[in-house]
Amino acid sequence: MKQPRITRRHLLTVSLLFLGYGGYYFCRSDYSVALPLLIAEQAHKGMPAGVAQIRLGSIASLGVLAYAIGKFPSGGLADRFGGRRNFLGGMFGSILFTVLFMLGGGFPIFTLAWVGNRLVQSLGWAGLVKVTSRWFSYTAYGGVMGVLSLSYLFGDAASRGIMSLLLAHGFGWRGLFGAGACLLTVLLLANLIFLRESPAAYDLPAPEENPLNLFSDAGSGAEQPGMIVIFRTLLSSYAFWLVCALSLGTTLLRETFNLWIPTYFTQMVGMTSAQAASGSALFPFFGGLSVLLAGFLSDRLGPEGRSRILFGGLCFCVLALLGLAEVTMHAPRFVPLALVAAVAVCLLGPYSYLAGAMALDFGGKEGSATASGLIDGFGYLAGVLAGNGMAHLVVAYGWQRMFLVLAAVAGLTSVVGGLALWQQHRRAIALGLLRPAEVQ
């Protein structure tokens, strides 16, 4: 079958999705960057700093829980009603809740606004995945999703860099939230005007989907499967559950770094708030480079490419986390910075596969958004521990002990990655995409 060519409409779609999802982080990274300021403000009001850190970490955990809960229906909604609606709706809701947080003055409003913000943001990624499945051939999933995964990494890095400049020029935490809402509004308007659900809107041909997708096993019919069929098909797959387990471990690791690295740099490394915000941008920046390389490389390594890269990356991630567990307050500043960047390289490239290219591989055109939502949803159930759980761990035992725990998480997750690689190999042989003699 001849592959649909990439046109300017395809490039426009990728650009809009990239900028739009990156823009979500103007209303998401603001909480992490503002945490040292929020802790200091509460301490100035008379609350012990440790208590403030735990309470603000609890708000972050509730936000992650809301995000996880929202992920489960978000994919089904995108598969049923279209990815564009999900994508735009999440942006609009995030802007409203960010403004509410900015106007709040205490923990009740902070909690309501942040939980609401994370809940509506859960719509965005599933919408992006659904639009992507409608526009691109499965032979380009790794590369396209690698580029689009850069949106949440470079978007995170860019937002932290901009917030660092704002802090350096005297902005408070409310200024960060207000600026984020304004920037996301601009990107919402651009997507509202130009983004289309599928190439059919421009009379372009439909792309080819992955023959390994779970719905190809049941035979293809003219009628689109309903949400119940999609959920049942995905949840009856052992390989799909392995990917969900991988999401549990990797999401906990990613969410912990996203949330606490600015505070770690402030408390352990001795940076100012502006320096910590800038330093924390290394994590998404180097992670973005990893995602781009891993995405294009996986398209060239055959059916097992993504699983092999994921397994290897997790193994090296364990070593980097053990290195961070050995860093003391008297270590040169470049050491923790370099190790944080190393974790990003080893972790975020493989992580980006799970709710991106692998979700497309499993779900095809029919269930890609649902697969993405389920994978992300299960992952963020573990990500809840990144807030309150890690705050208690740091306050009670210190940052070094936290990194030891994270190294153990990465080790267990790498074992699951090995099982997923073995399962993928067996399925590829069964479908004739790989010969037994190709075992390496």
Coordinates of C-alpha atoms in Angstrom, one line a residue:
M1 CA 0.0 0.0 0.0
K2 CA 1.4 3.4 -1.0
Q3 CA 2.1 5.6 2.0
P4 CA 0.3 9.0 2.1
R5 CA 2.8 11.7 1.5
I6 CA 3.6 14.4 4.1
T7 CA 2.0 17.7 3.0
R8 CA 2.1 21.2 4.4
R9 CA -1.2 20.4 6.1
H10 CA 0.4 17.6 8.0
L11 CA 3.3 19.9 9.1
L12 CA 0.8 22.5 10.1
T13 CA -1.1 19.9 12.2
V14 CA 2.1 18.8 14.0
S15 CA 3.1 22.4 14.6
L16 CA -0.3 23.3 16.1
L17 CA -0.3 20.2 18.3
F18 CA 3.3 20.8 19.4
L19 CA 2.8 24.4 20.3
G20 CA -0.6 23.8 21.9
Y21 CA 0.5 21.0 24.2
G22 CA 3.7 22.8 25.0
G23 CA 1.5 25.7 26.0
Y24 CA -0.3 23.6 28.6
Y25 CA 2.9 23.8 30.7
F26 CA 2.6 27.5 31.1
C27 CA -0.3 26.5 33.4
R28 CA 1.3 23.4 34.8
S29 CA 5.0 24.1 35.6
D30 CA 4.1 27.3 37.4
Y31 CA 3.2 25.3 40.5
S32 CA 6.5 23.6 40.7
V33 CA 8.5 26.8 40.0
A34 CA 6.4 28.7 42.5
L35 CA 6.7 26.1 45.3
P36 CA 9.8 27.7 47.0
L37 CA 7.9 31.0 47.0
L38 CA 4.7 29.5 48.3
I39 CA 6.6 27.7 51.1
A40 CA 8.4 31.0 52.0
E41 CA 5.1 32.9 52.0
Q42 CA 3.4 30.4 54.3
A43 CA 6.5 30.5 56.6
H44 CA 6.3 34.3 56.7
K45 CA 2.7 34.0 57.8
G46 CA 3.8 31.8 60.8
M47 CA 3.5 28.2 59.4
P48 CA 6.6 26.0 59.9
A49 CA 8.3 25.5 56.6
G50 CA 8.2 21.7 56.8
V51 CA 4.5 21.8 57.4
A52 CA 3.9 24.1 54.5
Q53 CA 6.1 21.9 52.2
I54 CA 4.0 18.8 53.2
R55 CA 0.7 20.6 52.7
L56 CA 1.7 22.0 49.3
G57 CA 3.0 18.6 48.4
S58 CA -0.5 17.2 49.3
I59 CA -2.1 19.7 46.9
A60 CA 0.2 18.4 44.2
S61 CA -0.7 14.8 45.0
L62 CA -4.4 15.6 44.8
G63 CA -3.8 17.3 41.5
V64 CA -2.0 14.2 40.1
L65 CA -4.8 12.1 41.4
A66 CA -7.4 14.3 39.6
Y67 CA -5.2 14.1 36.5
A68 CA -5.1 10.3 36.7
I69 CA -8.8 10.0 37.2
G70 CA -9.4 12.3 34.2
K71 CA -7.2 10.2 32.0
F72 CA -9.4 7.1 32.1
P73 CA -12.5 8.8 30.4
S74 CA -10.4 11.3 28.4
G75 CA -9.3 8.7 25.8
G76 CA -12.8 7.3 25.4
L77 CA -14.2 10.8 24.9
A78 CA -11.6 11.5 22.2
D79 CA -12.3 8.2 20.4
R80 CA -16.0 8.9 20.6
F81 CA -16.3 12.6 19.9
G82 CA -12.9 13.6 18.3
G83 CA -9.5 14.6 19.5
R84 CA -9.8 18.3 18.6
R85 CA -12.6 18.9 21.2
N86 CA -10.5 17.3 23.9
F87 CA -7.4 19.3 23.0
L88 CA -9.1 22.7 22.9
G89 CA -11.4 22.0 25.9
G90 CA -8.4 21.1 28.1
M91 CA -6.7 24.4 27.2
F92 CA -9.7 26.5 27.9
G93 CA -10.4 24.9 31.3
S94 CA -6.7 25.1 32.3
I95 CA -6.7 28.9 31.7
L96 CA -9.8 29.4 33.9
F97 CA -8.4 27.4 36.8
T98 CA -5.0 29.1 36.6
V99 CA -6.7 32.5 37.0
L100 CA -8.6 31.1 40.0
F101 CA -5.4 29.9 41.6
M102 CA -3.8 33.3 41.0
L103 CA -6.7 35.1 42.7
G104 CA -6.7 32.7 45.7
G105 CA -5.2 33.5 49.0
G106 CA -5.3 30.3 51.0
F107 CA -5.2 26.5 50.9
P108 CA -8.9 25.8 50.1
I109 CA -8.8 27.9 46.9
F110 CA -5.3 26.6 46.0
T111 CA -6.5 23.1 46.3
L112 CA -9.7 23.6 44.3
A113 CA -8.0 25.5 41.6
W114 CA -5.0 23.1 41.2
V115 CA -7.2 20.0 41.3
G116 CA -9.5 21.5 38.7
N117 CA -6.6 22.5 36.5
R118 CA -5.0 19.1 36.5
L119 CA -8.4 17.4 35.9
V120 CA -9.2 19.4 32.7
Q121 CA -5.6 19.1 31.5
S122 CA -6.1 15.4 31.4
L123 CA -8.1 15.9 28.2
G124 CA -5.2 17.3 26.2
W125 CA -2.8 14.4 25.5
A126 CA -5.6 11.9 24.6
G127 CA -6.9 14.5 22.1
L128 CA -3.4 15.0 20.6
V129 CA -2.9 11.2 20.2
K130 CA -6.3 10.8 18.5
V131 CA -5.7 13.6 16.0
T132 CA -2.2 12.1 15.3
S133 CA -3.7 8.7 14.6
R134 CA -6.0 10.2 12.1
W135 CA -3.3 12.1 10.3
F136 CA -0.2 9.9 10.1
S137 CA 0.8 6.4 9.0
Y138 CA 2.0 3.8 11.6
T139 CA 5.5 3.8 10.0
A140 CA 5.9 7.3 11.2
Y141 CA 4.5 6.9 14.7
G142 CA 7.9 6.9 16.4
G143 CA 9.2 10.0 14.7
V144 CA 5.9 12.0 14.8
M145 CA 5.2 11.1 18.5
G146 CA 8.9 11.8 19.3
V147 CA 8.5 15.3 17.9
L148 CA 5.1 15.8 19.7
S149 CA 6.5 14.4 22.9
L150 CA 9.0 17.2 22.8
S151 CA 6.1 19.6 23.3
Y152 CA 5.7 18.6 27.0
L153 CA 9.5 18.6 27.5
F154 CA 10.6 21.7 25.6
G155 CA 7.3 23.3 26.6
D156 CA 8.2 22.5 30.2
A157 CA 11.7 23.8 29.7
A158 CA 10.6 27.0 27.9
S159 CA 8.0 27.8 30.5
R160 CA 10.5 27.3 33.3
G161 CA 13.0 29.5 31.5
I162 CA 10.5 32.2 31.0
M163 CA 9.4 32.0 34.6
S164 CA 13.0 32.2 35.7
L165 CA 13.3 35.5 33.8
L166 CA 10.1 36.8 35.4
L167 CA 11.4 35.9 38.9
A168 CA 14.7 37.6 38.2
H169 CA 12.8 40.7 37.3
G170 CA 10.9 40.8 40.5
F171 CA 7.7 38.9 39.6
G172 CA 6.0 37.0 42.4
W173 CA 4.2 33.7 42.2
R174 CA 0.9 35.4 41.1
G175 CA 2.8 37.0 38.2
L176 CA 3.9 33.6 37.1
F177 CA 0.4 32.2 37.0
G178 CA -1.0 35.3 35.3
A179 CA 1.6 35.2 32.6
G180 CA 1.0 31.5 32.0
A181 CA -2.7 32.0 31.5
C182 CA -2.1 34.8 29.0
L183 CA 0.4 32.8 26.9
L184 CA -1.9 29.7 26.8
T185 CA -4.8 31.8 25.7
V186 CA -2.8 32.9 22.6
L187 CA -2.1 29.3 21.7
L188 CA -5.7 28.3 22.3
L189 CA -6.9 30.8 19.7
A190 CA -4.3 29.6 17.1
N191 CA -5.5 26.0 17.5
L192 CA -9.2 27.0 17.5
I193 CA -8.7 28.7 14.1
F194 CA -6.4 26.3 12.3
L195 CA -6.4 22.8 13.8
R196 CA -8.5 20.1 11.9
E197 CA -9.6 16.6 13.1
S198 CA -8.3 14.6 10.1
P199 CA -6.9 15.0 6.6
A200 CA -10.4 14.4 5.2
A201 CA -11.0 18.1 6.0
Y202 CA -8.6 18.9 3.1
D203 CA -9.6 15.9 0.9
L204 CA -6.3 14.1 1.7
P205 CA -6.0 10.3 1.9
A206 CA -6.3 8.4 5.2
P207 CA -3.0 6.9 6.6
E208 CA -2.2 3.2 7.1
E209 CA -2.5 1.9 10.7
N210 CA -0.2 -0.6 12.5
P211 CA -1.0 -4.3 11.7
L212 CA 0.1 -5.1 15.3
N213 CA -2.8 -3.1 16.7
L214 CA -5.1 -5.1 18.9
F215 CA -8.2 -4.5 16.8
S216 CA -6.7 -6.1 13.7
D217 CA -6.9 -9.5 15.5
A218 CA -10.7 -9.3 15.6
G219 CA -11.0 -8.5 11.9
S220 CA -11.9 -5.2 10.5
G221 CA -15.5 -4.3 10.0
A222 CA -17.1 -1.3 8.5
E223 CA -18.6 -0.3 11.8
Q224 CA -16.4 1.5 14.3
P225 CA -16.2 -0.4 17.6
G226 CA -17.9 1.2 20.6
M227 CA -16.3 2.3 23.8
I228 CA -17.1 -0.9 25.6
V229 CA -15.5 -3.0 22.9
I230 CA -12.4 -0.8 22.8
F231 CA -11.9 -1.0 26.6
R232 CA -12.5 -4.7 26.7
T233 CA -10.1 -5.4 23.9
L234 CA -7.3 -3.3 25.5
L235 CA -7.8 -4.6 29.0
S236 CA -7.8 -8.3 27.9
S237 CA -4.3 -7.9 26.5
Y238 CA -1.4 -9.1 28.8
A239 CA 1.1 -7.0 26.7
F240 CA -1.1 -3.9 27.3
W241 CA -1.0 -4.5 31.1
L242 CA 2.8 -4.6 31.0
V243 CA 2.9 -1.2 29.3
C244 CA 0.5 0.1 32.0
A245 CA 2.9 -1.3 34.7
L246 CA 5.8 0.5 33.0
S247 CA 3.7 3.7 33.1
L248 CA 3.3 3.3 36.9
G249 CA 7.1 3.3 37.5
T250 CA 8.2 5.9 34.9
T251 CA 5.4 8.4 35.8
L252 CA 6.3 8.3 39.5
L253 CA 9.9 9.1 38.5
R254 CA 9.0 11.8 36.1
E255 CA 6.4 13.5 38.3
T256 CA 8.8 13.5 41.3
F257 CA 11.5 15.3 39.2
N258 CA 9.0 17.7 37.6
L259 CA 7.7 18.7 41.0
W260 CA 10.6 18.7 43.4
I261 CA 13.8 19.6 41.4
P262 CA 13.4 23.4 41.9
T263 CA 13.0 22.8 45.7
Y264 CA 15.9 20.3 45.7
F265 CA 18.2 22.8 44.0
T266 CA 17.1 25.5 46.5
Q267 CA 17.4 23.4 49.7
M268 CA 20.3 21.0 48.8
V269 CA 22.4 22.8 46.2
G270 CA 21.9 26.3 47.6
M271 CA 20.5 28.0 44.5
T272 CA 18.3 31.1 44.5
S273 CA 14.7 30.6 43.3
A274 CA 15.5 32.1 39.8
Q275 CA 18.6 29.8 39.5
A276 CA 16.6 26.8 40.6
A277 CA 13.9 27.5 38.0
S278 CA 16.5 27.8 35.3
G279 CA 18.4 24.7 36.5
S280 CA 15.2 22.6 36.6
A281 CA 14.8 23.4 32.9
L282 CA 17.7 21.0 32.3
F283 CA 15.4 18.0 33.0
P284 CA 12.9 18.6 30.3
F285 CA 15.5 20.0 27.9
F286 CA 17.8 17.0 27.9
G287 CA 14.7 14.8 28.1
G288 CA 13.5 16.4 24.9
L289 CA 16.8 15.5 23.1
S290 CA 16.4 12.0 24.3
V291 CA 12.8 11.8 23.1
L292 CA 13.7 13.0 19.7
L293 CA 16.5 10.6 19.3
A294 CA 14.6 7.7 20.7
G295 CA 11.5 8.4 18.6
F296 CA 13.3 8.4 15.2
L297 CA 15.6 5.5 16.2
S298 CA 12.7 3.3 17.2
D299 CA 11.2 3.6 13.7
R300 CA 14.4 2.1 12.3
L301 CA 14.9 -0.8 14.7
G302 CA 11.9 -2.9 13.7
P303 CA 9.0 -4.2 15.7
E304 CA 11.1 -4.5 18.9
G305 CA 12.8 -1.1 18.6
R306 CA 10.8 0.8 21.2
S307 CA 10.9 -2.1 23.8
R308 CA 14.6 -2.4 23.5
I309 CA 15.3 1.3 23.9
L310 CA 12.9 1.4 26.9
F311 CA 14.6 -1.5 28.7
G312 CA 18.1 -0.1 28.2
G313 CA 17.1 3.4 29.2
L314 CA 15.6 2.2 32.5
C315 CA 18.7 0.2 33.4
F316 CA 21.0 3.3 32.9
C317 CA 18.4 5.4 34.8
V318 CA 19.0 3.3 37.9
L319 CA 22.7 4.2 37.8
A320 CA 22.1 7.9 37.5
L321 CA 19.6 7.9 40.4
L322 CA 22.2 6.0 42.6
G323 CA 24.6 8.8 41.7
L324 CA 22.2 11.4 42.9
A325 CA 21.8 9.5 46.2
E326 CA 25.5 10.0 46.8
V327 CA 25.5 13.8 46.3
T328 CA 26.1 15.8 49.4
M329 CA 25.5 19.5 50.2
H330 CA 29.2 20.2 49.7
A331 CA 29.4 18.6 46.2
P332 CA 30.3 20.9 43.3
R333 CA 27.1 22.4 41.8
F334 CA 27.7 20.8 38.3
V335 CA 27.5 17.3 39.8
P336 CA 23.7 17.3 40.7
L337 CA 23.0 19.3 37.5
A338 CA 24.7 16.7 35.3
L339 CA 23.1 13.8 37.1
V340 CA 19.6 15.3 36.8
A341 CA 20.3 15.8 33.0
A342 CA 21.5 12.1 32.9
V343 CA 18.2 10.9 34.5
A344 CA 16.3 12.9 31.9
V345 CA 18.2 11.3 29.0
C346 CA 17.7 7.8 30.3
L347 CA 14.1 8.2 31.5
L348 CA 12.1 10.5 29.3
G349 CA 12.9 9.0 25.9
P350 CA 11.5 5.6 26.9
Y351 CA 8.7 7.2 28.9
S352 CA 7.5 9.1 25.9
Y353 CA 6.8 5.8 24.0
L354 CA 4.2 4.6 26.5
A355 CA 1.2 6.9 26.0
G356 CA 2.4 8.0 22.6
A357 CA 3.8 5.6 19.9
M358 CA 2.9 2.5 21.9
A359 CA -0.6 3.7 22.5
L360 CA -0.9 4.2 18.7
D361 CA 0.6 0.7 18.1
F362 CA -2.0 -0.9 20.4
G363 CA -5.1 1.1 19.5
G364 CA -4.7 2.0 15.9
K365 CA -7.3 4.5 14.6
E366 CA -10.1 3.0 16.6
G367 CA -8.7 2.9 20.1
S368 CA -5.5 5.0 20.2
A369 CA -6.8 7.7 22.5
T370 CA -8.4 5.2 24.8
A371 CA -5.1 3.3 25.0
S372 CA -3.2 6.5 25.7
G373 CA -5.7 7.5 28.4
L374 CA -5.5 4.1 30.1
I375 CA -1.7 4.0 30.0
D376 CA -1.4 7.5 31.3
G377 CA -4.2 7.0 33.9
F378 CA -2.6 4.0 35.5
G379 CA 0.8 5.8 35.5
Y380 CA -0.5 8.9 37.3
L381 CA -2.1 6.7 40.0
A382 CA 1.5 6.1 41.0
G383 CA 2.4 9.7 40.3
V384 CA 0.2 10.7 43.2
L385 CA 3.0 9.6 45.5
A386 CA 5.3 12.2 43.9
G387 CA 3.7 15.0 46.0
N388 CA 2.7 14.1 49.5
G389 CA 4.7 10.8 49.7
M390 CA 8.0 12.3 48.6
A391 CA 7.5 15.4 50.7
H392 CA 7.1 13.2 53.8
L393 CA 10.2 11.2 52.7
V394 CA 12.4 14.3 52.2
V395 CA 11.3 16.0 55.4
A396 CA 11.8 12.8 57.5
Y397 CA 14.9 11.3 55.9
G398 CA 16.5 13.8 53.4
W399 CA 16.9 14.1 49.7
Q400 CA 19.5 11.3 49.4
R401 CA 17.1 8.7 50.8
M402 CA 14.5 9.9 48.3
F403 CA 16.8 9.2 45.4
L404 CA 17.6 5.7 46.8
V405 CA 13.9 4.9 46.8
L406 CA 13.5 6.2 43.2
A407 CA 16.5 4.0 42.1
A408 CA 14.6 1.0 43.5
V409 CA 11.5 2.0 41.6
A410 CA 13.5 2.3 38.4
G411 CA 15.1 -1.1 39.0
L412 CA 11.7 -2.8 39.4
T413 CA 10.4 -1.0 36.3
S414 CA 13.3 -2.2 34.2
V415 CA 12.3 -5.8 35.1
V416 CA 8.9 -5.1 33.7
G417 CA 10.5 -3.6 30.7
G418 CA 12.4 -6.8 30.1
L419 CA 9.1 -8.8 30.2
A420 CA 7.5 -6.3 27.8
L421 CA 10.4 -6.8 25.4
W422 CA 10.0 -10.6 25.5
Q423 CA 6.2 -10.3 25.0
Q424 CA 6.7 -8.0 22.0
H425 CA 9.2 -10.4 20.4
R426 CA 6.7 -13.3 20.7
R427 CA 3.9 -11.3 19.2
A428 CA 6.0 -10.1 16.3
I429 CA 7.0 -13.7 15.5
A430 CA 3.4 -14.9 15.7
L431 CA 2.3 -12.3 13.2
G432 CA 5.2 -13.0 10.8
L433 CA 6.8 -9.6 11.3
L434 CA 10.0 -11.2 12.7
R435 CA 11.6 -14.6 12.1
P436 CA 12.8 -16.7 15.1
A437 CA 16.3 -16.7 13.6
E438 CA 16.4 -12.9 14.1
V439 CA 16.8 -13.3 17.9
Q440 CA 19.9 -11.5 19.0

